[in-house]
Amino acid sequence: MRSPLQTYLEALHGRLAGLHGGELARYIPELTRADPNWFGICLVTMDGAAYAVGDCDQQFTIQSISKPFVYGIALADRGWEAVARKVGVEPSGDAFNSISLNPQSGAPLNPMINAGAITATSLVAGGAPETQWQRIEGALAAFAGHEVSVDEEVYRSESETGFRNRAIAWMLKNFGVIDGEPMASLENYFRQCSVRVTCRDLAYMAATLANGGMHPVSGACALAPEHVERVLSVMATCGMYNYAGSWMYEVGMPAKSGVAGGIIGVLPGRFGIGIFSPRLDERGNSVRGIEACKRLSQDFDLHIFSNAGDPGTALGRIYSGADAPSRRQPSAEMRAYLARHAQRIKYLCLHGNLAVDRMEYVIRRMQELAPSTHSFILDMHQVSGTSQSAARLLNQARIGFADDGIAVVCSRIHGRQAIMAPMTKSTGKGDRGFLSFEDNDLAVEWCENRLFGEATQAPAPIASMADSPLFKGVPESLTRQLDALTGSRVFAPGERILEFGHEGDGSFFFIESGQVSILVPLQNGGHMRIASLGPGMNFGEMALAGQTLRTASVHADSEVRCRVLHVGDFNRISEQFPLLRITLLENLARDLANKLRGATQWIAALA
């Protein structure tokens, strides 16, 4: 089954590829060599899964997207107080190449404009410019998860045409913001902007920030969490220059753009986003990149101020139908089959409020389990709600799994509108929607029927009294005598056969065809099903032990045909053949022990 998130990104990429507004960056001549139709989108999760579409492996230069990472390096090397004395954190509201300095100190207003970025580069530890560059290069490699290199042609192009940046560097030297040789720091700044990356690299770099500074695949710490917080704060307020306020209002995530067409977006604890498309708007931001981020934020509720949590906490216990089978008493053939195959039914216990990143994690785990799975049961007892986008993602996954022959059913969501409403809205025209059950027992029984039915393709079974476990070991001649004493009764679907608390007439029942549910009352006036019985099974057998008061209700789930035997008739035969009573009581005791063992197994599975 293809990931619904991958399918979504491909559809989004297709829609936005038709946007042809904007122009290539021309103030750096080498950037005009880019193909204006290049376009890639990549999302990376906190455990390193990447969803990529388009030109995600096309190399380009990182440009200003290097700024937050080098600022983080400066914080790690000098400490935030020392860095704060040299570069501020206030939004300038100006373009990326503006000369925005504090009128009292002469310090740049923030590290995302060129003046602040050149200052941050000068603050990287190392002493000599060559050593500083090694530090920058190594740190960028830690964020990307592999070694990086400089595009020498772009570097020369930037250095040869960067007259405004040279003026900014000398101005910083004049105000004492840069202590050493300003041109050496400027050349390192040009080099960091000329580092080659791909859209996929940007997504992993963003995911490393989203993951508290730890690369989601390598596990290496690229930046300490306390510095990541400061980097993301500045990205949120200053990363998109004079579009920063509108960006945070409309998209709502820390971000940084570059004039080569890249954009990174960071959803702390959720996603890292990388987008590449070189056509720029008048502010120097990628046209397609901006629109893609808007759509992603709106469609997947990615605004940073929306409720979020660790995606992994959405999925609790995973166990199988072998651990917790239905409480029915199946035929011997079905019991044997389920003993071999019930592990192909998987329960997934979901938790919390399901946003799109949490649902993505659940679906990915389902994909991993799919090769050994026939049916999934999503137990939503501990789910407080789901977003519309998460429900849409789950519905797409359900359809995809169905195409692969895997059923996805839900359990324990009836009457809970915070879950039901989004899931109902996510189904399209002609889609019959989600199959939902009131409890896990009903859900797993449906899955068992589907598993067994597809394997056997057999007609509905018809059983005789001799098929009942109660008569195991009874001579055939005695079974025939008892059968001759029985009467046949048919019950309509929905008919109540026995009533809890009522005095019985001494009859017990053997099911020839159909299915019944054994129900016990609850304090709230409802009922709980404790067992489901089919052909070859029996009920009311406690009458054999002298129990006359009915301890449960029996409900016909379908048309049911039963053989009915009265205890008096049974007693008359057993007086002639005492072994009959002994055998039946032994079988009855064994049956009760098996039921107790099954209940214990259920408790262990749910613990």
Coordinates of C-alpha atoms in Angstrom, one line a residue, residues 281-578:
D281 CA 9.0 36.6 -5.7
E282 CA 9.8 40.3 -5.1
R283 CA 11.0 39.5 -1.5
G284 CA 13.4 36.8 -2.7
N285 CA 11.3 33.8 -1.6
S286 CA 10.5 30.8 -3.7
V287 CA 7.0 31.3 -5.3
R288 CA 6.1 27.7 -5.4
G289 CA 7.8 27.1 -2.0
I290 CA 5.7 29.7 -0.3
E291 CA 2.5 28.3 -1.8
A292 CA 3.5 24.7 -0.9
C293 CA 4.1 25.6 2.7
K294 CA 0.7 27.3 2.9
R295 CA -1.1 24.3 1.5
L296 CA 0.8 21.9 3.8
S297 CA 0.0 24.0 6.8
Q298 CA -3.7 24.3 6.0
D299 CA -4.2 20.7 4.8
F300 CA -2.3 19.1 7.7
D301 CA -2.9 21.5 10.6
L302 CA 0.8 22.3 10.9
H303 CA 0.6 25.7 12.4
I304 CA 3.0 25.8 15.3
F305 CA 0.3 27.1 17.7
S306 CA -2.0 24.1 17.0
N307 CA -1.9 21.3 19.5
A308 CA 0.8 18.7 19.0
G309 CA 2.8 16.0 20.7
D310 CA 5.2 13.2 20.1
P311 CA 3.9 11.2 17.2
G312 CA 5.1 7.9 18.7
T313 CA 2.7 8.3 21.6
A314 CA -0.3 7.9 19.2
L315 CA 0.3 4.2 19.1
G316 CA 0.3 2.0 22.2
R317 CA 0.1 -1.7 22.4
I318 CA 0.1 -3.9 19.3
Y319 CA -1.1 -7.5 19.7
S320 CA -2.8 -10.1 17.5
G321 CA -6.0 -12.1 17.3
A322 CA -4.0 -15.1 18.6
D323 CA -3.4 -13.1 21.9
A324 CA -7.1 -12.0 22.2
P325 CA -9.5 -14.1 20.1
S326 CA -13.2 -13.5 20.0
R327 CA -15.2 -14.9 22.9
R328 CA -17.3 -17.1 20.5
Q329 CA -17.0 -20.9 20.7
P330 CA -16.1 -21.8 17.1
S331 CA -16.4 -25.1 15.4
A332 CA -13.5 -27.5 15.6
E333 CA -12.5 -26.8 12.0
M334 CA -12.6 -23.0 12.6
R335 CA -10.8 -23.3 15.9
A336 CA -7.9 -25.3 14.3
Y337 CA -7.7 -22.8 11.4
L338 CA -7.6 -19.8 13.7
A339 CA -4.9 -21.4 15.9
R340 CA -2.7 -21.3 12.9
H341 CA -3.6 -18.0 11.4
A342 CA -5.2 -15.7 14.0
Q343 CA -1.9 -13.8 14.4
R344 CA -2.7 -12.2 11.0
I345 CA -5.3 -10.1 12.8
K346 CA -3.6 -7.1 14.4
Y347 CA -5.0 -4.9 17.1
L348 CA -3.5 -1.3 17.3
C349 CA -4.3 0.7 20.4
L350 CA -4.4 4.4 19.5
H351 CA -4.0 7.2 22.0
G352 CA -4.6 11.0 22.4
N353 CA -5.6 13.6 19.8
L354 CA -4.7 12.4 16.4
A355 CA -3.1 15.1 14.3
V356 CA -1.6 14.4 10.9
D357 CA 1.9 13.6 12.0
R358 CA 0.6 11.2 14.6
M359 CA -1.6 9.5 12.0
E360 CA 1.3 9.3 9.6
Y361 CA 3.3 7.4 12.3
V362 CA 0.4 5.0 12.8
I363 CA 0.0 4.4 9.1
R364 CA 3.7 3.8 8.6
R365 CA 3.7 1.2 11.4
M366 CA 0.7 -0.5 9.7
Q367 CA 2.6 -0.6 6.4
E368 CA 5.5 -2.3 8.2
L369 CA 3.0 -4.9 9.6
A370 CA 1.1 -5.3 6.4
P371 CA 3.0 -8.3 4.9
S372 CA 1.9 -10.5 7.8
T373 CA -1.6 -9.0 8.3
H374 CA -5.0 -9.9 7.0
S375 CA -7.0 -7.3 9.1
F376 CA -6.3 -4.3 11.3
I377 CA -8.4 -3.4 14.3
L378 CA -7.9 0.2 15.4
D379 CA -8.9 0.4 19.0
M380 CA -9.8 4.0 19.6
H381 CA -11.0 3.8 23.2
Q382 CA -8.1 6.1 24.4
V383 CA -8.4 8.5 21.4
S384 CA -9.8 12.0 22.4
G385 CA -10.3 13.3 18.9
T386 CA -8.9 13.5 15.4
S387 CA -8.2 16.3 13.0
Q388 CA -10.0 16.4 9.6
S389 CA -6.6 16.1 7.9
A390 CA -5.6 13.0 10.0
A391 CA -9.0 11.4 9.3
R392 CA -8.5 12.0 5.6
L393 CA -5.1 10.4 5.7
L394 CA -6.5 7.4 7.5
N395 CA -9.3 7.0 5.0
Q396 CA -6.8 7.1 2.1
A397 CA -4.8 4.5 3.9
R398 CA -7.9 2.3 4.5
I399 CA -8.7 2.4 0.8
G400 CA -5.1 1.6 -0.1
F401 CA -4.9 -1.4 2.3
A402 CA -8.3 -2.6 0.9
D403 CA -6.8 -2.7 -2.6
D404 CA -4.1 -5.0 -1.1
G405 CA -6.7 -7.3 0.5
I406 CA -6.2 -6.0 4.0
A407 CA -9.2 -4.8 6.0
V408 CA -9.1 -1.8 8.4
V409 CA -11.9 -1.6 11.0
C410 CA -12.4 0.6 14.0
S411 CA -13.5 -0.2 17.5
R412 CA -15.1 1.7 20.4
I413 CA -15.9 5.0 18.7
H414 CA -19.7 5.0 18.7
G415 CA -21.3 8.2 19.9
R416 CA -18.0 10.1 20.0
Q417 CA -18.4 13.0 17.6
A418 CA -14.8 14.2 18.0
I419 CA -13.8 11.1 16.1
M420 CA -16.9 10.1 14.2
A421 CA -17.5 13.5 12.5
P422 CA -14.0 14.0 10.9
M423 CA -14.0 10.3 9.8
T424 CA -17.4 10.6 8.3
K425 CA -16.5 13.8 6.4
S426 CA -13.3 12.1 5.0
T427 CA -15.2 9.6 3.0
G428 CA -16.0 10.5 -0.6
K429 CA -18.9 9.8 -2.9
G430 CA -19.4 6.1 -3.5
D431 CA -17.2 5.2 -0.5
R432 CA -19.1 3.1 2.0
G433 CA -16.8 4.4 4.7
F434 CA -15.3 2.9 7.8
L435 CA -16.5 -0.3 9.4
S436 CA -16.9 0.4 13.1
F437 CA -17.7 -2.0 16.0
E438 CA -18.9 -1.2 19.5
D439 CA -16.2 -3.3 21.1
N440 CA -13.1 -5.3 20.3
D441 CA -14.9 -8.7 20.6
L442 CA -17.3 -7.9 17.8
A443 CA -14.5 -6.4 15.7
V444 CA -12.2 -9.5 16.1
E445 CA -15.1 -11.9 15.4
W446 CA -15.8 -10.1 12.1
C447 CA -12.1 -10.3 11.3
E448 CA -12.0 -14.0 12.2
N449 CA -15.0 -14.7 10.0
R450 CA -13.4 -12.9 7.1
L451 CA -10.1 -14.8 7.6
F452 CA -11.8 -18.2 7.8
G453 CA -14.4 -17.5 5.2
E454 CA -11.9 -16.4 2.6
A455 CA -9.8 -19.6 3.3
T456 CA -12.7 -22.1 3.2
Q457 CA -15.3 -20.5 0.9
A458 CA -17.6 -23.0 2.6
P459 CA -21.4 -22.7 2.9
A460 CA -23.0 -22.0 6.2
P461 CA -22.4 -25.2 8.3
I462 CA -25.2 -27.4 9.8
A463 CA -24.3 -29.4 12.9
S464 CA -25.8 -32.2 14.8
M465 CA -25.7 -32.9 18.5
A466 CA -22.8 -35.3 18.0
D467 CA -20.7 -32.3 16.9
S468 CA -21.1 -30.6 20.3
P469 CA -18.1 -30.6 22.6
L470 CA -20.5 -31.6 25.3
F471 CA -20.9 -35.0 23.8
K472 CA -17.3 -35.7 23.2
G473 CA -16.6 -39.3 24.2
V474 CA -20.3 -40.3 24.3
P475 CA -21.1 -43.5 22.4
E476 CA -22.9 -42.9 19.1
S477 CA -25.9 -45.1 20.2
L478 CA -26.5 -42.9 23.2
T479 CA -26.3 -39.7 21.1
R480 CA -28.9 -41.1 18.8
Q481 CA -31.2 -41.8 21.7
L482 CA -30.9 -38.3 23.0
D483 CA -31.4 -36.8 19.6
A484 CA -34.6 -38.7 19.3
L485 CA -35.9 -37.0 22.5
T486 CA -35.2 -33.5 21.2
G487 CA -37.5 -31.1 19.5
S488 CA -36.4 -28.6 16.8
R489 CA -37.0 -24.9 17.2
V490 CA -36.3 -22.0 14.9
F491 CA -35.6 -18.4 16.2
A492 CA -35.8 -15.3 14.0
P493 CA -33.0 -12.8 13.8
G494 CA -33.1 -10.5 16.9
E495 CA -35.3 -12.9 18.9
R496 CA -34.5 -13.3 22.6
I497 CA -34.1 -17.0 23.3
L498 CA -33.3 -16.9 27.0
E499 CA -33.7 -14.0 29.4
F500 CA -31.3 -13.1 32.2
G501 CA -32.8 -13.7 35.7
H502 CA -35.8 -15.7 34.5
E503 CA -36.5 -19.2 35.8
G504 CA -35.7 -21.8 33.3
D505 CA -37.9 -24.8 32.3
G506 CA -35.0 -27.2 32.4
S507 CA -34.2 -27.1 28.7
F508 CA -30.8 -26.8 27.1
F509 CA -30.0 -26.1 23.5
F510 CA -27.8 -27.4 20.6
I511 CA -27.2 -25.1 17.7
E512 CA -27.7 -26.7 14.3
S513 CA -27.3 -23.5 12.2
G514 CA -27.0 -19.8 12.7
Q515 CA -25.3 -17.8 15.5
V516 CA -26.3 -16.5 18.9
S517 CA -24.8 -14.0 21.3
I518 CA -24.6 -14.5 25.1
L519 CA -25.3 -11.2 26.9
V520 CA -25.0 -10.1 30.5
P521 CA -26.6 -6.9 31.8
L522 CA -24.6 -3.8 32.8
Q523 CA -25.4 -1.3 35.5
N524 CA -26.1 1.4 33.0
G525 CA -28.9 -0.6 31.5
G526 CA -26.9 -1.8 28.5
H527 CA -25.5 -5.3 27.8
M528 CA -22.1 -6.8 27.2
R529 CA -21.6 -9.7 24.9
I530 CA -19.5 -12.3 26.7
A531 CA -19.6 -15.1 24.0
S532 CA -20.8 -15.9 20.5
L533 CA -21.9 -19.4 19.6
G534 CA -22.4 -21.1 16.2
P535 CA -23.3 -24.5 14.8
G536 CA -22.2 -27.4 17.0
M537 CA -22.2 -25.3 20.2
N538 CA -24.6 -25.5 23.1
F539 CA -26.1 -23.1 25.7
G540 CA -28.3 -23.4 28.8
E541 CA -26.2 -26.5 29.8
M542 CA -25.9 -25.3 33.4
A543 CA -29.4 -26.9 33.8
L544 CA -27.5 -30.2 33.9
A545 CA -25.9 -29.1 37.1
G546 CA -29.2 -28.1 38.7
Q547 CA -29.0 -24.4 37.8
T548 CA -32.6 -23.2 37.0
L549 CA -32.2 -19.4 37.1
R550 CA -30.8 -18.0 33.8
T551 CA -27.5 -16.2 34.4
A552 CA -27.3 -14.6 30.9
S553 CA -29.5 -13.7 28.0
V554 CA -29.2 -15.4 24.6
H555 CA -29.9 -13.4 21.5
A556 CA -30.3 -14.7 18.0
D557 CA -27.9 -12.8 15.7
S558 CA -29.3 -14.6 12.6
E559 CA -32.0 -17.1 12.0
V560 CA -31.1 -19.9 14.4
R561 CA -32.2 -23.6 14.4
C562 CA -31.7 -25.5 17.6
R563 CA -32.3 -28.9 19.0
V564 CA -33.9 -28.6 22.5
L565 CA -33.5 -31.3 25.1
H566 CA -35.2 -31.3 28.5
V567 CA -33.2 -32.2 31.6
G568 CA -35.9 -34.7 32.6
D569 CA -35.4 -36.7 29.4
F570 CA -31.7 -36.6 29.9
N571 CA -31.9 -37.8 33.5
R572 CA -34.1 -40.8 32.5
I573 CA -31.5 -42.0 30.0
S574 CA -28.5 -41.3 32.3
E575 CA -30.2 -43.5 35.0
Q576 CA -29.8 -46.4 32.6
F577 CA -26.4 -45.3 31.5
P578 CA -24.5 -43.6 34.4

